[in-house]
């Protein structure tokens, strides 16, 4: 796979490099997006690159502009040996909690990969059910190329979901705040009320408002 971006300096996201060996040739990185929002799914992605892959533009999705993330998404999908994206709905988040939903999203993404892997690096998420070696790396999206790439795919996919939700419910302005509890979003939530299929009722701002509404009945 040829690198689509010029590589002129040492790639800082090279955590996985030291693990390649005769028995570890393919390493999957996984990360999620959307733990903090009060509406919409949590989304995870998993990515496997060739072990000699380099791309100095790939970084933690939070450090990149929307335009940069969308450009890199295309490159990652083209250059990866395999990638997968998974969604866990707001309703399921309410049932199993956001931590377990994030874990489930990562596992689903990994199991949907179309290429074998010998090791997994996550962004600080233990995956005890995986049969291979798993490294839950703190700030993995700032240290591992594959995890950073997964963070980009997950973030872009979730943002697109929120943009589509904005078209369906324009009064909530989801395209602007992407579901995060900004001051304007909370004002709109109080004015319009939560959407049953999309809001996370286990999250305090939604839970408190829901209780208030029920008390008025």
Short mmCIF file of C-alpha atoms in Angstrom, two decimals:
data_model
loop_
_atom_site.label_atom_id
_atom_site.label_comp_id
_atom_site.label_asym_id
_atom_site.label_seq_id
_atom_site.Cartn_x
_atom_site.Cartn_y
_atom_site.Cartn_z
CA UNK A 1 0.00 0.00 0.00
CA UNK A 2 1.54 3.31 -1.02
CA UNK A 3 1.49 6.22 1.35
CA UNK A 4 -0.76 8.97 0.05
CA UNK A 5 0.78 11.78 2.09
CA UNK A 6 4.38 12.94 1.82
CA UNK A 7 6.54 11.73 4.71
CA UNK A 8 9.37 14.08 5.50
CA UNK A 9 9.97 13.65 9.23
CA UNK A 10 10.00 10.95 11.90
CA UNK A 11 6.49 9.73 12.58
CA UNK A 12 5.74 10.38 16.25
CA UNK A 13 2.83 7.93 16.40
CA UNK A 14 4.90 4.77 16.29
CA UNK A 15 4.00 2.95 19.51
CA UNK A 16 3.16 -0.28 17.68
CA UNK A 17 6.48 -0.45 15.84
CA UNK A 18 8.29 -2.15 18.73
CA UNK A 19 5.77 -5.00 18.86
CA UNK A 20 6.16 -6.29 15.32
CA UNK A 21 7.93 -9.65 15.24
CA UNK A 22 7.91 -13.04 13.53
CA UNK A 23 4.62 -13.84 15.25
CA UNK A 24 3.05 -10.34 15.27
CA UNK A 25 2.66 -8.99 11.76
CA UNK A 26 -0.73 -7.31 11.96
CA UNK A 27 -1.79 -4.92 14.73
CA UNK A 28 -5.29 -3.48 15.01
CA UNK A 29 -5.92 -0.12 16.62
CA UNK A 30 -9.33 0.83 17.97
CA UNK A 31 -10.90 3.95 19.47
CA UNK A 32 -14.31 5.47 20.04
CA UNK A 33 -16.00 8.84 19.63
CA UNK A 34 -19.01 10.17 21.47
CA UNK A 35 -18.76 9.39 25.17
CA UNK A 36 -19.52 12.96 26.21
CA UNK A 37 -22.59 13.89 24.14
CA UNK A 38 -26.07 13.53 25.63
CA UNK A 39 -27.63 12.48 22.34
CA UNK A 40 -26.76 10.03 19.58
CA UNK A 41 -24.70 6.84 19.46
CA UNK A 42 -21.20 6.09 20.61
CA UNK A 43 -19.14 5.09 17.58
CA UNK A 44 -15.97 3.00 17.44
CA UNK A 45 -13.61 2.15 14.62
CA UNK A 46 -10.81 -0.36 14.15
CA UNK A 47 -7.94 -0.08 11.68
CA UNK A 48 -5.10 -2.33 10.52
CA UNK A 49 -2.23 -0.79 8.55
CA UNK A 50 0.69 -2.53 6.83
CA UNK A 51 3.53 -2.66 9.37
CA UNK A 52 5.73 -0.33 7.33
CA UNK A 53 2.96 2.25 6.85
CA UNK A 54 3.79 5.90 7.50
CA UNK A 55 1.62 8.99 7.44
CA UNK A 56 2.69 12.08 9.36
CA UNK A 57 -0.73 13.75 8.97
CA UNK A 58 -2.63 11.15 10.99
CA UNK A 59 -3.12 12.31 14.58
CA UNK A 60 -5.59 12.30 17.45
CA UNK A 61 -8.89 13.33 15.84
CA UNK A 62 -9.44 16.00 18.53
CA UNK A 63 -6.36 17.84 17.28
CA UNK A 64 -7.58 18.01 13.67
CA UNK A 65 -10.06 20.26 11.90
CA UNK A 66 -13.22 18.84 10.39
CA UNK A 67 -11.82 19.33 6.89
CA UNK A 68 -8.57 17.58 7.80
CA UNK A 69 -10.39 14.64 9.41
CA UNK A 70 -12.58 14.16 6.35
CA UNK A 71 -9.59 14.24 4.01
CA UNK A 72 -7.69 11.75 6.16
CA UNK A 73 -10.71 9.46 6.41
CA UNK A 74 -10.48 8.82 2.66
CA UNK A 75 -6.74 8.15 2.86
CA UNK A 76 -7.10 5.81 5.84
CA UNK A 77 -9.84 3.80 4.14
CA UNK A 78 -7.75 3.51 0.98
CA UNK A 79 -4.44 2.62 2.66
CA UNK A 80 -5.62 0.35 5.49
CA UNK A 81 -5.45 -3.41 5.12
CA UNK A 82 -8.86 -3.39 6.77
CA UNK A 83 -11.11 -1.03 8.72
CA UNK A 84 -14.53 -1.22 10.36
CA UNK A 85 -16.91 1.18 12.12
CA UNK A 86 -19.64 0.29 14.61
CA UNK A 87 -22.47 2.19 16.30
CA UNK A 88 -24.08 1.61 19.70
CA UNK A 89 -27.39 3.42 20.07
CA UNK A 90 -28.45 5.81 22.80
CA UNK A 91 -30.99 3.26 24.02
CA UNK A 92 -28.31 0.62 24.47
CA UNK A 93 -26.04 3.14 26.18
CA UNK A 94 -28.84 3.70 28.70
CA UNK A 95 -29.14 -0.07 29.24
CA UNK A 96 -25.48 -1.00 29.73
CA UNK A 97 -23.79 2.39 30.50
CA UNK A 98 -21.43 4.39 28.31
CA UNK A 99 -18.26 2.58 29.39
CA UNK A 100 -19.60 -0.84 28.45
CA UNK A 101 -21.18 0.58 25.30
CA UNK A 102 -17.80 1.99 24.25
CA UNK A 103 -16.19 -1.38 24.90
CA UNK A 104 -18.91 -3.19 22.93
CA UNK A 105 -18.49 -0.76 20.02
CA UNK A 106 -14.74 -1.43 19.92
CA UNK A 107 -15.19 -5.21 20.06
CA UNK A 108 -17.80 -5.09 17.30
CA UNK A 109 -15.52 -3.00 15.09
CA UNK A 110 -12.61 -5.39 15.67
CA UNK A 111 -14.70 -8.45 14.89
CA UNK A 112 -15.96 -6.82 11.69
CA UNK A 113 -12.43 -6.40 10.31
CA UNK A 114 -11.85 -8.43 7.14
CA UNK A 115 -8.17 -9.07 7.90
CA UNK A 116 -6.58 -11.12 10.69
CA UNK A 117 -4.73 -9.37 13.50
CA UNK A 118 -2.26 -10.66 16.08
CA UNK A 119 -2.48 -7.84 18.60
CA UNK A 120 -4.78 -4.96 19.54
CA UNK A 121 -4.01 -1.48 20.86
CA UNK A 122 -6.94 0.44 22.34
CA UNK A 123 -7.32 3.95 23.68
CA UNK A 124 -7.16 2.93 27.37
CA UNK A 125 -9.92 0.31 27.07
CA UNK A 126 -9.28 -3.22 28.43
CA UNK A 127 -10.72 -5.97 26.24
CA UNK A 128 -10.38 -9.13 28.35
CA UNK A 129 -12.54 -11.16 25.97
CA UNK A 130 -10.06 -10.82 23.10
CA UNK A 131 -7.96 -13.96 22.50
CA UNK A 132 -4.86 -12.04 21.42
CA UNK A 133 -2.62 -9.59 23.28
CA UNK A 134 -4.39 -6.29 24.04
CA UNK A 135 -2.68 -3.11 25.19
CA UNK A 136 -5.06 -0.52 26.70
CA UNK A 137 -2.84 2.49 26.02
CA UNK A 138 -3.57 5.73 27.88
CA UNK A 139 -3.84 8.52 25.30
CA UNK A 140 -3.44 5.88 22.63
CA UNK A 141 -4.82 8.21 19.97
CA UNK A 142 -1.78 10.44 20.52
CA UNK A 143 0.76 7.59 20.53
CA UNK A 144 -0.37 4.86 18.13
CA UNK A 145 -0.88 5.41 14.41
CA UNK A 146 -3.62 2.78 14.14
CA UNK A 147 -5.49 4.10 17.19
CA UNK A 148 -5.27 7.67 15.89
CA UNK A 149 -6.62 6.51 12.53
CA UNK A 150 -9.48 4.72 14.29
CA UNK A 151 -10.26 7.89 16.24
CA UNK A 152 -10.56 9.79 12.96
CA UNK A 153 -12.90 7.23 11.36
CA UNK A 154 -15.07 7.10 14.48
CA UNK A 155 -15.28 10.88 14.83
CA UNK A 156 -16.13 11.47 11.17
CA UNK A 157 -18.78 8.74 11.21
CA UNK A 158 -20.41 10.12 14.35
CA UNK A 159 -20.35 13.70 13.10
CA UNK A 160 -22.09 12.57 9.92
CA UNK A 161 -24.74 10.81 11.99
CA UNK A 162 -25.37 14.05 13.90
CA UNK A 163 -25.52 16.03 10.66
CA UNK A 164 -28.21 13.67 9.38
CA UNK A 165 -30.06 13.98 12.68
CA UNK A 166 -29.91 17.75 12.25
CA UNK A 167 -31.75 17.41 8.92
CA UNK A 168 -34.46 15.37 10.63
CA UNK A 169 -34.75 17.63 13.69
CA UNK A 170 -33.41 21.05 12.60
CA UNK A 171 -34.74 22.91 15.66
CA UNK A 172 -32.21 21.11 17.90
CA UNK A 173 -29.21 22.40 15.88
CA UNK A 174 -27.36 19.08 16.15
CA UNK A 175 -24.99 20.07 13.36
CA UNK A 176 -23.65 22.90 15.50
CA UNK A 177 -23.04 21.14 18.83
CA UNK A 178 -22.91 17.48 17.68
CA UNK A 179 -24.90 16.42 20.74
CA UNK A 180 -22.55 17.84 23.37
CA UNK A 181 -24.26 19.61 26.31
CA UNK A 182 -23.42 23.18 25.32
CA UNK A 183 -25.33 26.05 26.88
CA UNK A 184 -27.38 26.51 23.70
CA UNK A 185 -28.07 22.79 23.38
CA UNK A 186 -29.30 22.57 26.97
CA UNK A 187 -31.55 25.57 26.37
CA UNK A 188 -33.03 23.92 23.30
CA UNK A 189 -33.42 20.62 25.14
CA UNK A 190 -35.39 22.33 27.90
CA UNK A 191 -37.54 24.14 25.34
CA UNK A 192 -38.19 21.22 22.97
CA UNK A 193 -37.79 18.18 25.20
CA UNK A 194 -35.70 15.05 24.54
CA UNK A 195 -36.23 12.83 21.49
CA UNK A 196 -37.02 9.35 22.83
CA UNK A 197 -35.00 7.39 20.29
CA UNK A 198 -31.92 9.62 20.31
CA UNK A 199 -31.27 11.18 23.72
CA UNK A 200 -29.38 9.38 26.47
CA UNK A 201 -31.82 9.34 29.39
CA UNK A 202 -29.17 7.97 31.76
CA UNK A 203 -27.18 11.21 31.38
CA UNK A 204 -27.89 13.78 34.08
CA UNK A 205 -29.11 16.75 31.98
CA UNK A 206 -31.64 14.53 30.18
CA UNK A 207 -32.54 12.53 33.28
CA UNK A 208 -33.18 15.67 35.35
CA UNK A 209 -35.37 17.23 32.66
CA UNK A 210 -37.29 13.99 32.18
CA UNK A 211 -38.03 13.80 35.91
CA UNK A 212 -39.19 17.41 35.87
CA UNK A 213 -41.54 16.70 32.99
CA UNK A 214 -42.94 13.61 34.70
CA UNK A 215 -43.56 15.56 37.92
CA UNK A 216 -45.74 17.99 35.98
CA UNK A 217 -48.04 15.25 34.70
#
